[in-house]
PDB file of C-alpha atoms and ligand atoms in Angstrom:
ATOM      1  CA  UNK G  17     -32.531  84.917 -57.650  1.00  0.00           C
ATOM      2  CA  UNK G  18     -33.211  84.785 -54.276  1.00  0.00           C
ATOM      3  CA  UNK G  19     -32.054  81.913 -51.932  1.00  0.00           C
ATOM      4  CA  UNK G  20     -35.410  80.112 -50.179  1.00  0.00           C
ATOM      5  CA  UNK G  21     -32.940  78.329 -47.452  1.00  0.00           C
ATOM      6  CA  UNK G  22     -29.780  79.347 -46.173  1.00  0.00           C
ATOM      7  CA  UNK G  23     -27.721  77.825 -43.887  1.00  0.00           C
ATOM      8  CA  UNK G  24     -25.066  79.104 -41.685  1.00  0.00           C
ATOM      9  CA  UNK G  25     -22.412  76.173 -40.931  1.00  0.00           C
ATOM     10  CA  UNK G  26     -19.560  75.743 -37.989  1.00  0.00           C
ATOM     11  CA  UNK G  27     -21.164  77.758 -34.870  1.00  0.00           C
ATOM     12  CA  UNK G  28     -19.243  77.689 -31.650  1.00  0.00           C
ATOM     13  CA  UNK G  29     -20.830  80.365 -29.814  1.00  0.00           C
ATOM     14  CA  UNK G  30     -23.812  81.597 -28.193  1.00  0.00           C
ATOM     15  CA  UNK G  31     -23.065  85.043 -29.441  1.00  0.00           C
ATOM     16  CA  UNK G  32     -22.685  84.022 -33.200  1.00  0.00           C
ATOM     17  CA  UNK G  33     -25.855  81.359 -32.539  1.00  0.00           C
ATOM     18  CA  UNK G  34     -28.217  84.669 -31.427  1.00  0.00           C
ATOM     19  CA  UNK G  35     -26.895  86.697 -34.326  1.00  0.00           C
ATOM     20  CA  UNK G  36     -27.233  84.401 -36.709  1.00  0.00           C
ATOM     21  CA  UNK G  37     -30.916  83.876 -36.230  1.00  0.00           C
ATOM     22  CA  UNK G  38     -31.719  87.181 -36.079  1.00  0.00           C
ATOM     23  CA  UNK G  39     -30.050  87.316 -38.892  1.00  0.00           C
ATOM     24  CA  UNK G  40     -32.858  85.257 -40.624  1.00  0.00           C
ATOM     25  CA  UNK G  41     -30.797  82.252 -41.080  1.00  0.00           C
ATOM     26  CA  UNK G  42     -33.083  79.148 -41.932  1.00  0.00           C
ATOM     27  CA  UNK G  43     -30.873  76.501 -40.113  1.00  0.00           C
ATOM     28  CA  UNK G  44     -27.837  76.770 -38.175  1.00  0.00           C
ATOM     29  CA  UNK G  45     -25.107  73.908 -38.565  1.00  0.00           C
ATOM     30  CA  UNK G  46     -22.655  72.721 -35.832  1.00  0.00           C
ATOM     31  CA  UNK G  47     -19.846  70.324 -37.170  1.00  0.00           C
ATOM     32  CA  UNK G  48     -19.720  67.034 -34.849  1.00  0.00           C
ATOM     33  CA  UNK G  49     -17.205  65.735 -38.024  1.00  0.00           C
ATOM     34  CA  UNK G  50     -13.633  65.204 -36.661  1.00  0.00           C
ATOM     35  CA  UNK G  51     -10.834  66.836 -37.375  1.00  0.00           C
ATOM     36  CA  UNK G  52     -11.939  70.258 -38.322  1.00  0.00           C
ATOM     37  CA  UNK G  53     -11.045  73.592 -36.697  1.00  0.00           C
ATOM     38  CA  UNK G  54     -15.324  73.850 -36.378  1.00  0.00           C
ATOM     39  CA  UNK G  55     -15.658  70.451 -33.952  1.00  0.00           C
ATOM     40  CA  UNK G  56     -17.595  71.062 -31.440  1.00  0.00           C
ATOM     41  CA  UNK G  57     -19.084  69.211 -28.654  1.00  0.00           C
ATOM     42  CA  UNK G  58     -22.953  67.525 -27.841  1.00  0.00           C
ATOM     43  CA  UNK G  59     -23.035  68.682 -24.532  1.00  0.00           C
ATOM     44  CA  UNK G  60     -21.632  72.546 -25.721  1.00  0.00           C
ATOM     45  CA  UNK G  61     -24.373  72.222 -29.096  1.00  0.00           C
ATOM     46  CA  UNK G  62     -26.787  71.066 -26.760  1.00  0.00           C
ATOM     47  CA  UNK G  63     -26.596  74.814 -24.978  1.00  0.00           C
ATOM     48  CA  UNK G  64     -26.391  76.580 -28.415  1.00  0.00           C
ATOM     49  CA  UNK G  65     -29.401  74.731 -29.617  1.00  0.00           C
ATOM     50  CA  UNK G  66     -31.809  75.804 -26.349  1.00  0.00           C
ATOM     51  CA  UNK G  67     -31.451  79.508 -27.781  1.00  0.00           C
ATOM     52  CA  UNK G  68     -32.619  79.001 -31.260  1.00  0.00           C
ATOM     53  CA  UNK G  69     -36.518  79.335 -31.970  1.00  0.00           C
ATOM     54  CA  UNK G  70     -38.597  76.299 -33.600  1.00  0.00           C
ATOM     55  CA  UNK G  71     -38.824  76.229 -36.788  1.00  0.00           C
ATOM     56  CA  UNK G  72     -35.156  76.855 -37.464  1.00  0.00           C
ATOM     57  CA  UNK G  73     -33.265  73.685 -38.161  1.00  0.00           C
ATOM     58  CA  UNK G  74     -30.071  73.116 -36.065  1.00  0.00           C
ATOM     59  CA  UNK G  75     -28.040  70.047 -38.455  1.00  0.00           C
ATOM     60  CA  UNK G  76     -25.545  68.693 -37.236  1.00  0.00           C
ATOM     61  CA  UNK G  77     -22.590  67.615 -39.485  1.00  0.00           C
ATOM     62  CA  UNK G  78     -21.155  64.351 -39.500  1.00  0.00           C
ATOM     63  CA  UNK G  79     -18.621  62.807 -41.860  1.00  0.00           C
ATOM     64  CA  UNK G  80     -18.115  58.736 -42.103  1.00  0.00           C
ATOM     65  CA  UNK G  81     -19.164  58.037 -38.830  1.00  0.00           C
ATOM     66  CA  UNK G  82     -20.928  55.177 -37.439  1.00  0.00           C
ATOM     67  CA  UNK G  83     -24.566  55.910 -37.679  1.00  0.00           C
ATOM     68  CA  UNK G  84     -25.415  54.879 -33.683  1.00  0.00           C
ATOM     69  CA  UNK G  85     -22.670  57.234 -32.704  1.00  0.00           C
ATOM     70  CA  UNK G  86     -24.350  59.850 -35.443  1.00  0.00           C
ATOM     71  CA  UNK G  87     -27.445  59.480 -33.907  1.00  0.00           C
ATOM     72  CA  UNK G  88     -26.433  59.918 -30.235  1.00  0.00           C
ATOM     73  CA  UNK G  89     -24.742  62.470 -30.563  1.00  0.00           C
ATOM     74  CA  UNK G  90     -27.747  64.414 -32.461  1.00  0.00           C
ATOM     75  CA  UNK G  91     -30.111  63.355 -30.048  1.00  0.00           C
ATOM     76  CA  UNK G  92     -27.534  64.703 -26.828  1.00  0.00           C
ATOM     77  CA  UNK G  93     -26.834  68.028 -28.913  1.00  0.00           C
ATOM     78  CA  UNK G  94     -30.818  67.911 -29.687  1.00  0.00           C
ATOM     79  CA  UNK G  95     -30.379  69.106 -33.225  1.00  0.00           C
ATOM     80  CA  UNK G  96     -33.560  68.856 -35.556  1.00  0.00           C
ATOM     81  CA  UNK G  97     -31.324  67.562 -38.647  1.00  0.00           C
ATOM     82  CA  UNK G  98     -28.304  65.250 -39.591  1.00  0.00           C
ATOM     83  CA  UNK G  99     -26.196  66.376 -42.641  1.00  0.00           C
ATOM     84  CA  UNK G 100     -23.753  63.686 -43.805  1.00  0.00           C
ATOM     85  CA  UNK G 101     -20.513  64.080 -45.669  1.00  0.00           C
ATOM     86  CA  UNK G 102     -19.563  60.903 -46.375  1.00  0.00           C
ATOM     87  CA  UNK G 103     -20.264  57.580 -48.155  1.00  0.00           C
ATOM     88  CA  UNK G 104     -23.357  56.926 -46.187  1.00  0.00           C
ATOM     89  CA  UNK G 105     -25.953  54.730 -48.044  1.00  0.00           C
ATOM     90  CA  UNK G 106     -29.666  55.190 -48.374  1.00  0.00           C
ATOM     91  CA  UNK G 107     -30.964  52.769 -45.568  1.00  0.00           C
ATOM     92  CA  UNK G 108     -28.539  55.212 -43.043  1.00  0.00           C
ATOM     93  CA  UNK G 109     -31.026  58.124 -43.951  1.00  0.00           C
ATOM     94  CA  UNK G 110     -34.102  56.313 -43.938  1.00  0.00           C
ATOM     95  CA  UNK G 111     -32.595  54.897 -40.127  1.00  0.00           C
ATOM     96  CA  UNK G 112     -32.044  58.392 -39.385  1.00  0.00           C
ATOM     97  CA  UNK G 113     -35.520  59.506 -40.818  1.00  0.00           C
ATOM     98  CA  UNK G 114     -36.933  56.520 -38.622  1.00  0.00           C
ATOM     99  CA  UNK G 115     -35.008  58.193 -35.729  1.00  0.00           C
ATOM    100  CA  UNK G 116     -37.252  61.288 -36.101  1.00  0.00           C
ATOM    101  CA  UNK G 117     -34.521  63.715 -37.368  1.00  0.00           C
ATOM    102  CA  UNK G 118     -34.629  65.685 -41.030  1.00  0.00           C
ATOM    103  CA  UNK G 119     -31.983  64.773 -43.119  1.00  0.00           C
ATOM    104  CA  UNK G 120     -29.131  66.219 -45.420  1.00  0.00           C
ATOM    105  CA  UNK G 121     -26.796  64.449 -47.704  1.00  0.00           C
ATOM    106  CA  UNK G 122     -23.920  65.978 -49.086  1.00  0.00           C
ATOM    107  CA  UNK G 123     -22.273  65.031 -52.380  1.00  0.00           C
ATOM    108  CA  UNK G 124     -19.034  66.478 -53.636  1.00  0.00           C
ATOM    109  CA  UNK G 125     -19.671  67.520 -57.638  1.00  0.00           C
ATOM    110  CA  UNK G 126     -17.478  64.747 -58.346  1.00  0.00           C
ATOM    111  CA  UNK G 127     -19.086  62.276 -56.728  1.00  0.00           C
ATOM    112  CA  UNK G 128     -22.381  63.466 -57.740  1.00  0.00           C
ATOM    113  CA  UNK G 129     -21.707  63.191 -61.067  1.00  0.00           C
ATOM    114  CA  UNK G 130     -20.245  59.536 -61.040  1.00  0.00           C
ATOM    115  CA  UNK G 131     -23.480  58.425 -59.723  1.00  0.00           C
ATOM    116  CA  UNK G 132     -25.502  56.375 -62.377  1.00  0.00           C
ATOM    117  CA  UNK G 133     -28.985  57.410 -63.870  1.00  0.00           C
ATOM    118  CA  UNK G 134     -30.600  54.807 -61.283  1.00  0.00           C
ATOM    119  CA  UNK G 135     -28.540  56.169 -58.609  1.00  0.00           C
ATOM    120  CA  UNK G 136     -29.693  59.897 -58.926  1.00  0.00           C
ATOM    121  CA  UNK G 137     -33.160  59.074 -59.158  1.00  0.00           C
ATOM    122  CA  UNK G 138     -32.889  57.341 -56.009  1.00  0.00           C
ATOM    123  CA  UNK G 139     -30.504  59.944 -54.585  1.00  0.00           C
ATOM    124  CA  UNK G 140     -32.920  63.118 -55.852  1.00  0.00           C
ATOM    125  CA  UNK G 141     -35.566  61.899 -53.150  1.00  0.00           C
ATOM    126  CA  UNK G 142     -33.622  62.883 -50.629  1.00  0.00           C
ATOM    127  CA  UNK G 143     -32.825  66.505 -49.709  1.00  0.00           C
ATOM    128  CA  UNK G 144     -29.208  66.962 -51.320  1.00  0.00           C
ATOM    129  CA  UNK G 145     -26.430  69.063 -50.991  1.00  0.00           C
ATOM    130  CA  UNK G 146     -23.450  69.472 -53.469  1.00  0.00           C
ATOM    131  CA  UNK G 147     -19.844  70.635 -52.421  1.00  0.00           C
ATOM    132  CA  UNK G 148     -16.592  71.120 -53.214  1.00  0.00           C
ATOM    133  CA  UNK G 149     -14.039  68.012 -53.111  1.00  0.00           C
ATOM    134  CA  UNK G 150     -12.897  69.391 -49.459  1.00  0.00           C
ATOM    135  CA  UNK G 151     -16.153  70.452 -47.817  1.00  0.00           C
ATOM    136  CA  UNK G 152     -15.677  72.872 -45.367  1.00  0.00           C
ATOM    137  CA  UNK G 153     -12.444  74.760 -47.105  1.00  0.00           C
ATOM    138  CA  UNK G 154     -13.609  77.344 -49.037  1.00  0.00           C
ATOM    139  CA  UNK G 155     -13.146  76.541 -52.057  1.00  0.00           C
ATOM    140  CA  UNK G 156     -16.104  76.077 -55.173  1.00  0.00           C
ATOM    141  CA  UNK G 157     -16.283  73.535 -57.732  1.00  0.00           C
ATOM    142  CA  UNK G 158     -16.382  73.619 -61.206  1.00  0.00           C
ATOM    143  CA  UNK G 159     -20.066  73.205 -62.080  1.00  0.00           C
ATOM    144  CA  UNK G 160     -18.690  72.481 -65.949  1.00  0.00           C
ATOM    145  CA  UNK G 161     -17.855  68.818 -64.371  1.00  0.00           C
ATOM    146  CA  UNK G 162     -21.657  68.269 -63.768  1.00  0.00           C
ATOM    147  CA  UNK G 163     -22.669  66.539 -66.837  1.00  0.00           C
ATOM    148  CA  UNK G 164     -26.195  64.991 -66.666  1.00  0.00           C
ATOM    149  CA  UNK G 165     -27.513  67.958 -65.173  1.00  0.00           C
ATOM    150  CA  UNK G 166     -28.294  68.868 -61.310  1.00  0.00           C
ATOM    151  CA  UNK G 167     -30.607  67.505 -58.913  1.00  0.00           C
ATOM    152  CA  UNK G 168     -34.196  67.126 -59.784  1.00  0.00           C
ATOM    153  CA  UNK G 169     -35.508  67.913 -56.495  1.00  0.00           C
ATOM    154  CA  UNK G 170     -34.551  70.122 -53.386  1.00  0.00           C
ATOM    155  CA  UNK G 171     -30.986  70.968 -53.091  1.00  0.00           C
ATOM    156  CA  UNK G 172     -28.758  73.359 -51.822  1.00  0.00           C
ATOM    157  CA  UNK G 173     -25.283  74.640 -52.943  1.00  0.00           C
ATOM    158  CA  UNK G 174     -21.816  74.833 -51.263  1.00  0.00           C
ATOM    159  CA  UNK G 175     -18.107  75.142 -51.230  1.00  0.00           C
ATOM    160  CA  UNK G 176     -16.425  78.756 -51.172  1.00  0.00           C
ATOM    161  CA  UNK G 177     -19.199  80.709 -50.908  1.00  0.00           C
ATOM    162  CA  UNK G 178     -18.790  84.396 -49.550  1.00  0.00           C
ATOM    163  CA  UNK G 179     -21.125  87.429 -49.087  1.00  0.00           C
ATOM    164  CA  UNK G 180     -19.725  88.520 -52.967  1.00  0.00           C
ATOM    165  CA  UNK G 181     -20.259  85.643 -55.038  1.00  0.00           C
ATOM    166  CA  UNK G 182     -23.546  84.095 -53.994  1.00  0.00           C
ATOM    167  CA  UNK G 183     -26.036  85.893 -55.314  1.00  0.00           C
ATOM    168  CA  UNK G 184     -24.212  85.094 -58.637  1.00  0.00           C
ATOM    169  CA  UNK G 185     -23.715  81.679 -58.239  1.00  0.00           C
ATOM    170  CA  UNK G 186     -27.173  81.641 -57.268  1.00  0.00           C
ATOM    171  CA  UNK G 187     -28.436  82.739 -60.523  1.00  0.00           C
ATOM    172  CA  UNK G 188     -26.499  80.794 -62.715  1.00  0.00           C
ATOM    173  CA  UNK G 189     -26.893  77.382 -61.038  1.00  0.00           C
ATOM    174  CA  UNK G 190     -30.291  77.751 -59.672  1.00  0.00           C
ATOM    175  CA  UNK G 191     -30.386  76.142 -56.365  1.00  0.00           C
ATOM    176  CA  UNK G 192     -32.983  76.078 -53.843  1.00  0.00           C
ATOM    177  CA  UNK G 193     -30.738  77.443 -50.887  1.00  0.00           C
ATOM    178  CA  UNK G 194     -26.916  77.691 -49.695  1.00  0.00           C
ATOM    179  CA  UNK G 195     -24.847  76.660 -47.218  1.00  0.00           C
ATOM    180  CA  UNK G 196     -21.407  78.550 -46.272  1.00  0.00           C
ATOM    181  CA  UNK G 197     -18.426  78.159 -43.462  1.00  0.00           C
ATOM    182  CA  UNK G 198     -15.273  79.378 -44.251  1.00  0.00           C
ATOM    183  CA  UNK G 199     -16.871  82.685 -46.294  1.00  0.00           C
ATOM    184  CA  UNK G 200     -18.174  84.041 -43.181  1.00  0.00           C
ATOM    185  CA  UNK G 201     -15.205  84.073 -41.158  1.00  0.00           C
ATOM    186  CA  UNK G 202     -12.650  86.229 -40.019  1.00  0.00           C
ATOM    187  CA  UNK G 203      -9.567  83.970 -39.711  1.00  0.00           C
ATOM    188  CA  UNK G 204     -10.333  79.957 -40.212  1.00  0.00           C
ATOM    189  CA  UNK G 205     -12.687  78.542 -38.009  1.00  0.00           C
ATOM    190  CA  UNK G 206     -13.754  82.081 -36.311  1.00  0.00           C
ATOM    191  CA  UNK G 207     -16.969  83.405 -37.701  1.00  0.00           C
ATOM    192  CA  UNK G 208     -17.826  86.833 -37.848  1.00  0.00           C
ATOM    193  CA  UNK G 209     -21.262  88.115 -37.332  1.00  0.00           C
ATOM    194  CA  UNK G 210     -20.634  91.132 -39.902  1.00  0.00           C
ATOM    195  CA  UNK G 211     -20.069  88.673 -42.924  1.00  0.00           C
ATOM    196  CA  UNK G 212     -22.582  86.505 -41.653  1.00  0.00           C
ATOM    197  CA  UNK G 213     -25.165  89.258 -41.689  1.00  0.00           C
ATOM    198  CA  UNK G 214     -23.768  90.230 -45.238  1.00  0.00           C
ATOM    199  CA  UNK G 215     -24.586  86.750 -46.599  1.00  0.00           C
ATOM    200  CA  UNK G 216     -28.031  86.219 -45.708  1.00  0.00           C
ATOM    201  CA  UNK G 217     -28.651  89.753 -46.967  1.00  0.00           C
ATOM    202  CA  UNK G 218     -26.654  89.194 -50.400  1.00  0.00           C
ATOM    203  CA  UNK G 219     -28.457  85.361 -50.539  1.00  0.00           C
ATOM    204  CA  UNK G 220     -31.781  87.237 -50.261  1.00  0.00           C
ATOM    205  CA  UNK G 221     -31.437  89.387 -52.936  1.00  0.00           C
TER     206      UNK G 221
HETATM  207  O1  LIG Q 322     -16.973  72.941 -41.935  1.00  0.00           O
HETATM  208  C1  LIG Q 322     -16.282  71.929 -41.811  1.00  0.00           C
HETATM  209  O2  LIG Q 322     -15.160  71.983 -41.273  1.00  0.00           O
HETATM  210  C2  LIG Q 322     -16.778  70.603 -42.322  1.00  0.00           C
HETATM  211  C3  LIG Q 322     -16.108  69.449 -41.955  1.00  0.00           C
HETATM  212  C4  LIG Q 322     -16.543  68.214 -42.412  1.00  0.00           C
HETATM  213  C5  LIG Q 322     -17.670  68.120 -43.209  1.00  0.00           C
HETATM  214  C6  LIG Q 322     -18.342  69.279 -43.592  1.00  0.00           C
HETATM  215  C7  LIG Q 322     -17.915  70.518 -43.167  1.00  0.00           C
HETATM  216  N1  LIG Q 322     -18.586  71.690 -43.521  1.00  0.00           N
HETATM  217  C8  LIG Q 322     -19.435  71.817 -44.650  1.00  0.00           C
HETATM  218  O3  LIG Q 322     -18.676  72.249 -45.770  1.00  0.00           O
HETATM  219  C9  LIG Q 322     -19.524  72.957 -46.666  1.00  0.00           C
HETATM  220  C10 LIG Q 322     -18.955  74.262 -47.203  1.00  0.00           C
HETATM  221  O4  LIG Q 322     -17.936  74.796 -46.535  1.00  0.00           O
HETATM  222  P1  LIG Q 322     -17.197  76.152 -47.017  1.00  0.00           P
HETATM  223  O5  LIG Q 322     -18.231  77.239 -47.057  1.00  0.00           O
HETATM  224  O6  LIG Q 322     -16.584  75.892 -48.360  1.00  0.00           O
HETATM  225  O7  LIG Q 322     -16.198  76.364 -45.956  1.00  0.00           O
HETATM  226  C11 LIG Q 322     -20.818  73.187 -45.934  1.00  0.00           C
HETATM  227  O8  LIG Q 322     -21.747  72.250 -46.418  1.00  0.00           O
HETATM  228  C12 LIG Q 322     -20.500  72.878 -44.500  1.00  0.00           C
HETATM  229  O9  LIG Q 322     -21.644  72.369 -43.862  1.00  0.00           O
END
């Protein structure tokens, strides 16, 4: 199966920014979460963002924050997306979506699958993307805890992906796209163009 969206996460650098889109990455993510070894700065996205082309989104990644700070610092880093980690409810991504950006809202597998029958069909509107417990630590879930099935609508797949197992987790869970950090890095929080390049390739089938 081949992956229709993939995502790079937890640029830093101009250099890993250029390779990544040529590359063929789909959207490029740049943590603004706190507290990760991948935090970066508005005013340093806000260079990385001038060198990628349109039509690639650059998310930014946000965990639990409050949504005026989310949204000034996407509009000062001038990314096309918000991705959200956290407990954030439904009327924060339609006040985002009013905002102009293009949303994403994360869901660990746990939390996912606590949400009622109501919930999800509100929840599957949106574009969705399910992670490990930890999200950005490299480590995948156990899809067996999924019970009720996965989303009904776009969604993309996370949490210890590497350029070796996505191509099966791909095919056995179906996703639209995937999103990795800590599988394309050297040591944590350094990325490394070679494994980067690897991924997109192995997503790609
Ligand atoms: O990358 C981080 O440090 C991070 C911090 C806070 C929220 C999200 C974060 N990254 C997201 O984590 C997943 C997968 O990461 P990994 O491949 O398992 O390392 C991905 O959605 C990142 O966008």
């Amino acid at each position: 199966m081949n992956a229709r969206y993939v995502k790079i996460c937890g640029l830093q650098t101009a250099e890993t920014v250029t390779a990544t889109v040529a590359a063929g990455a789909d959207a490029l993510g740049f943590v603004f979460a706190p507290g990760s070894p991948r935090t970066v700065t508005a005013e340093t996205v806000a260079t990385l963002t001038a060198l990628v082309p349109s039509g690639i989104e650059t998310v930014g990644v946000f965990r639990n924050q409050p949504i005026a700070e989310v949204m000034a610092i996407a509009a000062a880093a001038k990314v096309s997306t918000v991705q959200l980690h956290g407990n954030e409810s439904l009327t924060e991504m339609q006040q985002l979506k009013d905002a102009g950006f293009q949303t994403l809202r994360a869901f660990s597998i746990d939390a996912y699958a606590a949400l009622s029958t109501a919930e999800r069909k509100q929840w599957d509107q949106e574009r969705l993307l399910l992670d490990a417990v930890e999200p950005g630590a490299g480590v995948t879930f156990d899809a067996s805890t999924l019970t009720g099935g996965w989303p009904s609508g776009f969604w993309l797949l996370a949490g210890g992906l590497n350029p070796e197992n996505v191509a099966e987790l791909m095919t056995e869970l179906h996703p639209h796209g995937v999103d990795v950090s800590s599988g394309v890095e050297s040591t944590r929080g350094i990325k490394d163009i070679a494994l980067i390049q690897d991924f997109i390739r192995a997503a790609r089938g």
